[in-house]
Structures are given as C-alpha cells and as structure tokens.
Coordinates of C-alpha atoms and ligand atoms in Angstrom, one line a residue:
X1 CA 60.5 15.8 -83.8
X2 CA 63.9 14.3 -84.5
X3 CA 63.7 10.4 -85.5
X4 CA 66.4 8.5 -86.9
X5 CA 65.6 7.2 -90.7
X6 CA 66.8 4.4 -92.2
X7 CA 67.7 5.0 -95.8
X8 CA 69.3 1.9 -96.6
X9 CA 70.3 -1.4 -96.0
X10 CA 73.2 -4.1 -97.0
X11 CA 74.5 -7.5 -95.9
X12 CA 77.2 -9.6 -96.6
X13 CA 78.4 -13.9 -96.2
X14 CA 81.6 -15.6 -96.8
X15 CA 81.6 -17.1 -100.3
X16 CA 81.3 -20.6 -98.9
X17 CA 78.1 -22.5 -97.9
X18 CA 77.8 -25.4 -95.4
X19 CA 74.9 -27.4 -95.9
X20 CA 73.2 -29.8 -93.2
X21 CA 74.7 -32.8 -95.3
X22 CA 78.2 -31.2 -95.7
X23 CA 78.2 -30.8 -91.4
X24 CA 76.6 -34.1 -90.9
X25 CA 80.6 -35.7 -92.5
X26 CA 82.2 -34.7 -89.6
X27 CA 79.9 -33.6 -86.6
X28 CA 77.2 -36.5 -85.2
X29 CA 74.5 -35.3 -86.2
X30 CA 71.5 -35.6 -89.0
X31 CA 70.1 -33.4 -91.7
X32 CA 66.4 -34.1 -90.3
X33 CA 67.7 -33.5 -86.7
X34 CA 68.9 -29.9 -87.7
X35 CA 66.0 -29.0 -89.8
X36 CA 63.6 -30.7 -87.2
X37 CA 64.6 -28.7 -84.1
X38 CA 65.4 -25.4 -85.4
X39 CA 64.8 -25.1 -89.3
X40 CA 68.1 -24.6 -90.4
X41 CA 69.3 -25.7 -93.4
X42 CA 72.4 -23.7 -94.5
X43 CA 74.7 -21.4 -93.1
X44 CA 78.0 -19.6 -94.2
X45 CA 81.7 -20.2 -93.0
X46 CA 84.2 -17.5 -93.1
X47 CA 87.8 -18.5 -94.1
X48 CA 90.5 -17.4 -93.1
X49 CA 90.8 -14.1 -95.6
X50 CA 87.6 -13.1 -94.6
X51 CA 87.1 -11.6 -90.9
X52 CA 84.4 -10.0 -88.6
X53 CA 85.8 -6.6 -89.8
X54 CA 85.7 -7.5 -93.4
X55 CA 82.2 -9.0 -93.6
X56 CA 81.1 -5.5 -91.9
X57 CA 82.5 -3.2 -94.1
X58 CA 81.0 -5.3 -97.3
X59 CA 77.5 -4.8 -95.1
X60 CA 78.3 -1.2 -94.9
X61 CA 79.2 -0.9 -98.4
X62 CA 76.0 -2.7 -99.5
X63 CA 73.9 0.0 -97.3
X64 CA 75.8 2.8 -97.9
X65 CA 74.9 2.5 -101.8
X66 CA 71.5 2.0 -101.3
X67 CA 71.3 5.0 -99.1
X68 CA 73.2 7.0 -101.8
X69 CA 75.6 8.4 -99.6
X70 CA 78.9 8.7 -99.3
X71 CA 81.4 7.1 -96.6
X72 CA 82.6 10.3 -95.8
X73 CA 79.0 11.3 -94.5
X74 CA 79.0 9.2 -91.7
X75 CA 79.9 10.1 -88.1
X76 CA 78.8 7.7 -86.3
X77 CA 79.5 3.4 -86.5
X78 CA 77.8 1.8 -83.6
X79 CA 79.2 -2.4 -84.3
X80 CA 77.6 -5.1 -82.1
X81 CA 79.9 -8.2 -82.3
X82 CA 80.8 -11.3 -79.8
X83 CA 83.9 -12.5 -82.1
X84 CA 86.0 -8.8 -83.0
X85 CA 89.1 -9.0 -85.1
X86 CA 91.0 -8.3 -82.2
X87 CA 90.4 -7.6 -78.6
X88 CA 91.2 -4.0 -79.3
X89 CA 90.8 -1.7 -81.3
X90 CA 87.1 -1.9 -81.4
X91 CA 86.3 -3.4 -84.9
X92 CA 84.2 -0.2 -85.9
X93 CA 87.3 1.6 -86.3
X94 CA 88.5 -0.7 -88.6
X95 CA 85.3 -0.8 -90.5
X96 CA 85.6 3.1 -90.2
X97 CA 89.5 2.7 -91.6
X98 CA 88.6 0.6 -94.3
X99 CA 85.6 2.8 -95.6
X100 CA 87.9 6.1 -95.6
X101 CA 86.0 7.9 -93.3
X102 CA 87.7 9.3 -90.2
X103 CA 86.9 12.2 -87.6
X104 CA 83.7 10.7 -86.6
X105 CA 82.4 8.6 -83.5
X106 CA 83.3 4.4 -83.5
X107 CA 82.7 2.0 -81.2
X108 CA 81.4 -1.6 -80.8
X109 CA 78.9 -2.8 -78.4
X110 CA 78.7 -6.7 -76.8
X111 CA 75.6 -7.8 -76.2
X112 CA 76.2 -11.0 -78.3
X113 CA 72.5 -12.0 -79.9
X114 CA 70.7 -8.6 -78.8
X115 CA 73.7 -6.7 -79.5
X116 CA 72.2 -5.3 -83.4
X117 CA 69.0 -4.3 -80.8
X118 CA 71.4 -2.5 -78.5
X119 CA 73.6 -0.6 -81.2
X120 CA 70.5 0.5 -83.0
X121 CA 69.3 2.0 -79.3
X122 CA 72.3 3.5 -78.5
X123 CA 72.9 4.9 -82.3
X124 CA 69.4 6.1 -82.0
X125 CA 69.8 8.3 -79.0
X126 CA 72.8 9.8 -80.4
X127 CA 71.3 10.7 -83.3
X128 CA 68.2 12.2 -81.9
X129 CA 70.1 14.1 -79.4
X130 CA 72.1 15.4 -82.0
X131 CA 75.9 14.3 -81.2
X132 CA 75.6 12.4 -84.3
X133 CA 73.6 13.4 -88.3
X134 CA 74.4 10.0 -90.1
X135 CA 75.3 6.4 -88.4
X136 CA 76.4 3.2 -89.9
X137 CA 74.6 0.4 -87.6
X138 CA 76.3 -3.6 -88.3
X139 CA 76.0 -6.9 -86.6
X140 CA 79.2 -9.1 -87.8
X141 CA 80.1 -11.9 -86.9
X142 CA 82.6 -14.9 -87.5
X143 CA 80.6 -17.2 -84.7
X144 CA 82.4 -20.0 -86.7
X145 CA 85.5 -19.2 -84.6
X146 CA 84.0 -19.8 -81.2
X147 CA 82.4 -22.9 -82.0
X148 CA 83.3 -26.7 -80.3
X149 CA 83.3 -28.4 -83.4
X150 CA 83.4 -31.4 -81.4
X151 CA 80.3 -30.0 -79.5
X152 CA 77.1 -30.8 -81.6
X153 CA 74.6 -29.4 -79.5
X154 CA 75.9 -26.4 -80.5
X155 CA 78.1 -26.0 -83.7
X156 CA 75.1 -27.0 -85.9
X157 CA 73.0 -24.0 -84.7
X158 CA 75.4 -21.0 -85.9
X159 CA 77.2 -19.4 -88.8
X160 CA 78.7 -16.0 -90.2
X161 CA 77.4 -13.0 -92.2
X162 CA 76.9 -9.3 -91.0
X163 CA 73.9 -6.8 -91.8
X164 CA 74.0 -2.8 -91.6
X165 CA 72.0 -0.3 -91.6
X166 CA 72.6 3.2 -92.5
X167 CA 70.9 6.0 -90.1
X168 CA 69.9 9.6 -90.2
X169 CA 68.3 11.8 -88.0
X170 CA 65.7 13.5 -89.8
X171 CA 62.7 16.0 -88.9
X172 CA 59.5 13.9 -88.4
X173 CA 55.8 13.2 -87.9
X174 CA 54.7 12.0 -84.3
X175 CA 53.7 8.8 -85.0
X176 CA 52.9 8.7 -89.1
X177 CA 56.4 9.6 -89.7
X178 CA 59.6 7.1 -90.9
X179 CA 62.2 6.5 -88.0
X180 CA 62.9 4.4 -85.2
X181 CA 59.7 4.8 -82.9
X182 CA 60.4 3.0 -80.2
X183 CA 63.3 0.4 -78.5
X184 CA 63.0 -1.1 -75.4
X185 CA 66.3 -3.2 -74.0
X186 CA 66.7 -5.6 -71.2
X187 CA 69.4 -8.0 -69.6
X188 CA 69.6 -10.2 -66.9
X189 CA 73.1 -11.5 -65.9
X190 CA 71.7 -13.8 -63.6
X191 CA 71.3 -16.0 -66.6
X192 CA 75.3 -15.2 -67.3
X193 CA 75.6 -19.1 -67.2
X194 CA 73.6 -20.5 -69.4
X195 CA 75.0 -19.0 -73.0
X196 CA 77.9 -18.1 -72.1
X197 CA 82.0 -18.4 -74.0
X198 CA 84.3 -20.5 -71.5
X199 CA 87.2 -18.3 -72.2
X200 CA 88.4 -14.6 -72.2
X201 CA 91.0 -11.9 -72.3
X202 CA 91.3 -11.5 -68.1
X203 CA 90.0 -14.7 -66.5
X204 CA 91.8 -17.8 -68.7
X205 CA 93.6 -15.4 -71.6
X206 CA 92.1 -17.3 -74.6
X207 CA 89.3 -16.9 -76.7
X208 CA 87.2 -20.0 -75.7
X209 CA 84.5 -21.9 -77.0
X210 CA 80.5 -21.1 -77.0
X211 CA 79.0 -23.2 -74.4
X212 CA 74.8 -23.1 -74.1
X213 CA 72.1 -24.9 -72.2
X214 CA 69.7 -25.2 -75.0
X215 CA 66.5 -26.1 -73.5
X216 CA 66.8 -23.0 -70.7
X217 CA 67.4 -20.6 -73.7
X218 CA 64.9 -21.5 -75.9
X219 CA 62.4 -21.1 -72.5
X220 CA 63.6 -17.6 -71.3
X221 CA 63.7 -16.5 -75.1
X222 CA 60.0 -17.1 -75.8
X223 CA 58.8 -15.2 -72.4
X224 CA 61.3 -12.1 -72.5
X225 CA 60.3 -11.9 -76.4
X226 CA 56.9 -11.9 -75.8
X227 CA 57.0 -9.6 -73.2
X228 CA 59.1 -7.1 -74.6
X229 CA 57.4 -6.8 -77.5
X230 CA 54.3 -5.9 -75.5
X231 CA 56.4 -3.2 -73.9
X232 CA 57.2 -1.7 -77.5
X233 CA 53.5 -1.7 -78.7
X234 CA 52.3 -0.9 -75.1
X235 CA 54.8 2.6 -75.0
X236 CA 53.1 3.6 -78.6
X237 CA 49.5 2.7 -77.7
X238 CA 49.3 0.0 -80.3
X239 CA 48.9 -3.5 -81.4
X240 CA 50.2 -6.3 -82.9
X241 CA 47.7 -6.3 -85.7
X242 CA 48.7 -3.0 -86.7
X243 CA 52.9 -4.0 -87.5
X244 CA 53.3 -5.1 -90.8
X245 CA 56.5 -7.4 -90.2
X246 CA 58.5 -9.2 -88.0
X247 CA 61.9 -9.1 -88.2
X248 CA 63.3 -11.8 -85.6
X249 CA 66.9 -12.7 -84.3
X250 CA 66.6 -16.0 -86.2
X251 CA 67.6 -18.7 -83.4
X252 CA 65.4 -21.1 -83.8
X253 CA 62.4 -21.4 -86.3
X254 CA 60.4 -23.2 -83.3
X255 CA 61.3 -20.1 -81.2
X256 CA 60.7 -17.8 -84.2
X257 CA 56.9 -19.8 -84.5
X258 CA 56.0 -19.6 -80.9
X259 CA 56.9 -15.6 -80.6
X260 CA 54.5 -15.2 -83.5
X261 CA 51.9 -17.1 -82.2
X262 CA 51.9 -15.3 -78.8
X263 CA 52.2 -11.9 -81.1
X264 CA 48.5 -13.7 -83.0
X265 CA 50.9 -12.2 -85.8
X266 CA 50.6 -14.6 -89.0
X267 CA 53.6 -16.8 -90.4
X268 CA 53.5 -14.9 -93.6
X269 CA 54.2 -11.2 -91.9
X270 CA 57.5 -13.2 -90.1
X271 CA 60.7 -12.6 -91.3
X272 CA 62.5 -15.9 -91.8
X273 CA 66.4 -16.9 -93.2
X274 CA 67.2 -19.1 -90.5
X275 CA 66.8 -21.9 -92.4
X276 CA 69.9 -19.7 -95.2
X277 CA 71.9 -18.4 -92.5
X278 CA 71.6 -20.3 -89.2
X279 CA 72.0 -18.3 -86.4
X280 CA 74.4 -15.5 -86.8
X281 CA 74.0 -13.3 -83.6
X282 CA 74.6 -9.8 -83.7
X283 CA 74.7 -10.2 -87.7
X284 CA 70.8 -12.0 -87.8
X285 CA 68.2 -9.1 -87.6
X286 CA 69.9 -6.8 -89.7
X287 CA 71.0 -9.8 -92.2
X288 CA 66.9 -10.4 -92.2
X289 CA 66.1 -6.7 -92.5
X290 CA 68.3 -6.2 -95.7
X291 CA 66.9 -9.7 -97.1
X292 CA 63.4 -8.8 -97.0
X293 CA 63.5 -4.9 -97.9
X294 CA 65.5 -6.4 -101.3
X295 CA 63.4 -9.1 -102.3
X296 CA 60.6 -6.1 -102.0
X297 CA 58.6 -7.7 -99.3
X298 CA 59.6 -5.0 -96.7
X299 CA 58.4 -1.4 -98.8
X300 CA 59.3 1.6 -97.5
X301 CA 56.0 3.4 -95.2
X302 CA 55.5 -0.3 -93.3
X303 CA 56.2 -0.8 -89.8
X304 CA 58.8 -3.1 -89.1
X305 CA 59.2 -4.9 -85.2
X306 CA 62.9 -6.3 -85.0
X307 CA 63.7 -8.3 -81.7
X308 CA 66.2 -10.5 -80.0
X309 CA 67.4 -12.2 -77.1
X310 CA 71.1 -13.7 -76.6
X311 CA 73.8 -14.5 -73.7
X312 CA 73.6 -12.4 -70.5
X313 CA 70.9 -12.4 -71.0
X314 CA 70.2 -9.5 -73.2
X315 CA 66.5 -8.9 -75.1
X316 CA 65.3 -5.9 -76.8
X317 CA 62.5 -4.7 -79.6
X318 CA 62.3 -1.9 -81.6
X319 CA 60.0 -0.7 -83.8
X320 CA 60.4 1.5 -86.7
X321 CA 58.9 2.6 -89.8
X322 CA 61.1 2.4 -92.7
Ligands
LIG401 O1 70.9 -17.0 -80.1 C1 70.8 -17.0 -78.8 C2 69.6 -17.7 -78.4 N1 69.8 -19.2 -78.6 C3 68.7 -19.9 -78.7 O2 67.7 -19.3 -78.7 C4 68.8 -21.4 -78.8 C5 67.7 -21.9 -78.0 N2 67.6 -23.4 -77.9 C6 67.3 -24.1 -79.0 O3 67.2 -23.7 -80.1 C7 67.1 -25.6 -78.8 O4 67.1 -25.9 -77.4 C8 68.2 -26.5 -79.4 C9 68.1 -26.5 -80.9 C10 69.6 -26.0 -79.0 C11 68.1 -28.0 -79.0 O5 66.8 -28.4 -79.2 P1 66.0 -29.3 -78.1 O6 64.7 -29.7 -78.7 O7 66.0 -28.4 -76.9 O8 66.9 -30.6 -78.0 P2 67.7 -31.1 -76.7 O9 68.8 -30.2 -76.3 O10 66.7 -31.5 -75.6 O11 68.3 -32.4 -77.2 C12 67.4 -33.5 -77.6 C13 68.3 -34.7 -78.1 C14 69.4 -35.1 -77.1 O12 69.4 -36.5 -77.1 P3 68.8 -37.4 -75.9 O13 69.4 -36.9 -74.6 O14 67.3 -37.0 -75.9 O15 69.1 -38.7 -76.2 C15 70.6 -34.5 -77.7 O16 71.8 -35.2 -77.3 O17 69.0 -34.4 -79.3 C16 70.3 -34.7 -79.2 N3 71.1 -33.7 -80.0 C17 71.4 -33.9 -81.3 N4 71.2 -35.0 -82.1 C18 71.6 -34.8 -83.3 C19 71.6 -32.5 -79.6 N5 72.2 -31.9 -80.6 C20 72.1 -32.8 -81.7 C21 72.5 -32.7 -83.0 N6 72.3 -33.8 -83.8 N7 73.2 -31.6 -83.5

C-alpha cells in the first residue's frame, strides 16, 4: 500500500534567546513562577529581519538536506501558521518562492497549535492518493508578534521557531512498514472563546493580540489528548506500550506529564524542549521531531506518536514509523 515516508527532518530559531531572567526585566513575573507552572525556561524571539516565512524556509532547507533531495522535487508544501507574513499570499508560496521550486501545490493551513497535526493529515492524503509524490510539511511561527507584552499570563508561555518535515509517498508494508500510519483530527469551536486572537482582517482589521483562559485550556487539553490518542492506537489495534516515543505539542510540561501518565508511557520515551523553546504552536511538534531524530534518540524503524491541541479548539495524533 501507499504510505507517506518521512526522509528527513530540519528546524530553525531566530538567533536570539530570551531567558526567564531576561523576561522577568520588563514583564511581572518570576523565573520560578515560569519554570514552576509550565517548565519553560528559554525561548527564541524573531527580529525584525527574520519572519514566519523565513524561519520556514531555513526548516525546509534543514530537511531537505537530510532527505537528500532536491527543492525542485517537491510538489507539495502544506504550512500550518497562526502569524503568516502577510494575510495573503499564503506563506507556503513564499517558502516555495524562496526555495526555487515552482509548478507544484502550496497552501497554508490554520489550526493554530494543532495546525503541524492538520498539515501532516491533509499532506498525507494527498500523497497517498497520489495528487502529490514529495511534500514539504512546516509549522512556523513568529507568536512573538501576537503577544500582549503587557499581559503576563500569557507572553511568558510562547516564542518562535519552525520545524519541517519532508514527505514521500512510498510503496509499503501493512503495518511493519515506515509511513504515516494513522492521524486522527478533531475541533470544537464551541471553545472559539477561550484561546482565541482579539483582532482580525474582517471583524476589527488589525492583527490583535493572543488572549487565553489558561486554566480551561490546560483542562480540555489533557482530556481531548488523552482521548485522541486512544483513537490512534484504537484504529491500529495497538497500545501504548508498543510506541516508542512521544512527540507532544510542548504547551506545558505539567500538561506534557499528565498526558503521559494517562498514556502509563514513561517520562524517558517523552519528547521534551519546552523548557528550550516555550511554546511555539504550529512550529512545536515538528521543532521536537527534528530535535530528537538529531540528537539520535528518535532512530529510524521506531514508532513515533506526535499530538496537539490549540485554539478552536483543534486536537489531533498521528502515528508514524519513521
Ligand atoms: O498551546 C495551546 C494550548 N495552551 C495551553 O495548553 C496552555 C494551558 N494552560 C496552562 O499552561 C496554564 O494554565 C498556565 C501556565 C497558562 C497558567 O498556570 P495556572 O497554574 O493555571 O495558573 P493560574 O492561571 O491559575 O494563575 C495562578 C496565579 C494567579 O495569581 P492569583 O490570582 O492566584 O493571585 C496569576 O495572576 O499566577 C499568577 N500569574 C503569574 N504570576 C507570575 C499568572 N501568570 C503569571 C506570571 N508570573 N507570568
């Protein structure tokens, strides 16, 4: 059957680093109240030459040359991004502009946190039902620039980076075989209210600020993550026992722990860099991915669950074996 393979992986920050300390001079806030409540300890800020567009295509680059392919082989970039260089053109295109490929398919997807999850779903049937051969996946970000800096039960909690994975649809086994095995996606805009961005293009015609009942999140993230990550194992007749790492949308360590725990999945098969990157959206699974399959922990055979929940709300899993 046709799966789609990922053959390689890249990720990319801004140059500088904000540390706890470094925030703490002009937000009011602590170093132990940052690290306490969600394990962060670091995150990167974009400046103003670097851009959601730009951080992408250095994430593409990255996996492009660990795939050993060329640009020009790709015909598909799927982008999930809640902060795009501009409200149109979709930032894939730019990503696909500044790579020198062209002819192929590019478009970005919103579904802010989850949105890597989505992309990788929607890439996935595309490339199984053969409208594309070889996708370029990215979450980027520059979450910097929707932040209240003025708002510190948020601003602490995010930075910038993006992730990217390359794709290809490649003959495979049933279920011993590499590829994306199975993705399950959710929203509920119900919740529209509770992580949410009090501005946009048609209602108040700027780009507004991220505004987030904490508490709620954290609660609806732990049961929709749990839950669909049953679904995942439950469609393949499997269990938790059998993955050999979590890759999380890294929120919250707390969240991140209590996911686990519900998974009985031990700490050391968790995928962790919120306390390096904060919480990057769309840009944190694949940021995580890339992290752990280059410091050798993630080896290529293992089965790999990503998930994530984020405003809408969205959720998703996927498992795949890389
Ligand atoms: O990526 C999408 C998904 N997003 C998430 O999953 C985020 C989910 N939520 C969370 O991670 C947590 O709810 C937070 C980290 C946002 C907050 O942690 P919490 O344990 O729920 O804290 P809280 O909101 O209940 O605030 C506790 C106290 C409050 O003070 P009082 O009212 O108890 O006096 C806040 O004012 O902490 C205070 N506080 C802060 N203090 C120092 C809130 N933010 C800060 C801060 N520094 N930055």
């Amino acid at each position: 059957m046709r799966r789609s393979v990922v053959i390689g992986t890249g990720s990319a920050l801004p140059a500088r680093a904000v540390s706890n300390a470094e925030l703490a001079e002009k937000v009011d806030t602590t170093d132990e109240w940052i690290v306490e409540r969600t394990g962060i300890r670091n995150r990167y800020i974009a400046d103003d030459s670097e851009t959601t567009s730009s951080l992408a295509t250095g994430a593409a680059r990255a996996a492009l040359a660990a795939a050993g392919v060329e640009a020009g082989s790709i015909d598909l970039i799927v982008l999930a991004t809640a902060t795009p260089d501009q409200t149109f053109p979709a930032t894939a295109t730019l990503v696909q502009a500044a790579l020198g490929c062209q002819g192929g398919i590019a478009f970005d997807v919103a579904a802010v946190c989850s949105g890597f999850l989505y992309a990788l779903g929607v890439a996935d049937s595309m490339l199984r039902t053969g409208m594309a051969r070889r996708a370029l996946v990215i979450g980027a970000e520059t979450f910097s620039r929707i932040l209240d800096w003025e708002d510190r039960t948020t601003c602490v909690l995010f930075g910038d980076g993006a992730g990217a994975i390359v794709l290809e649809a490649q003959e495979s086994d049933d279920r011993t075989g590499r590829g994306v095995l199975a993705t399950r996606l959710h929203a509920d805009g119900n919740h529209n209210q509770l992580l949410y961005v009090d501005g946009g293009v048609s209602t108040t015609g700027t780009v507004g600020k991220v505004r987030m009942k904490g508490k709620e999140v954290f609660k609806h993230a732990v049961t929709n993550l749990s839950s669909v990550l049953g679904e995942v194992l439950g469609e393949l007749d499997m269990t938790a026992d059998q993955i050999d790492w979590l890759v999380p949308h890294q929120a919250n360590a707390r969240i991140l722990d209590a996911t686990a725990r519900k998974l009985d999945m031990p700490a050391e098969k968790v995928v962790v860099t919120v306390d390096r990157h904060a919480n990057t959206s769309a840009a944190s699974v694949p940021l995580a991915l890339d992290t752990a399959v280059r410091d050798g922990r993630i080896k290529p055979g293992q089965l790999v669950m990503l998930e994530a929940m984020g405003g809408g709300f969205t959720w998703g899993a996927s498992l795949l074996r890389m």
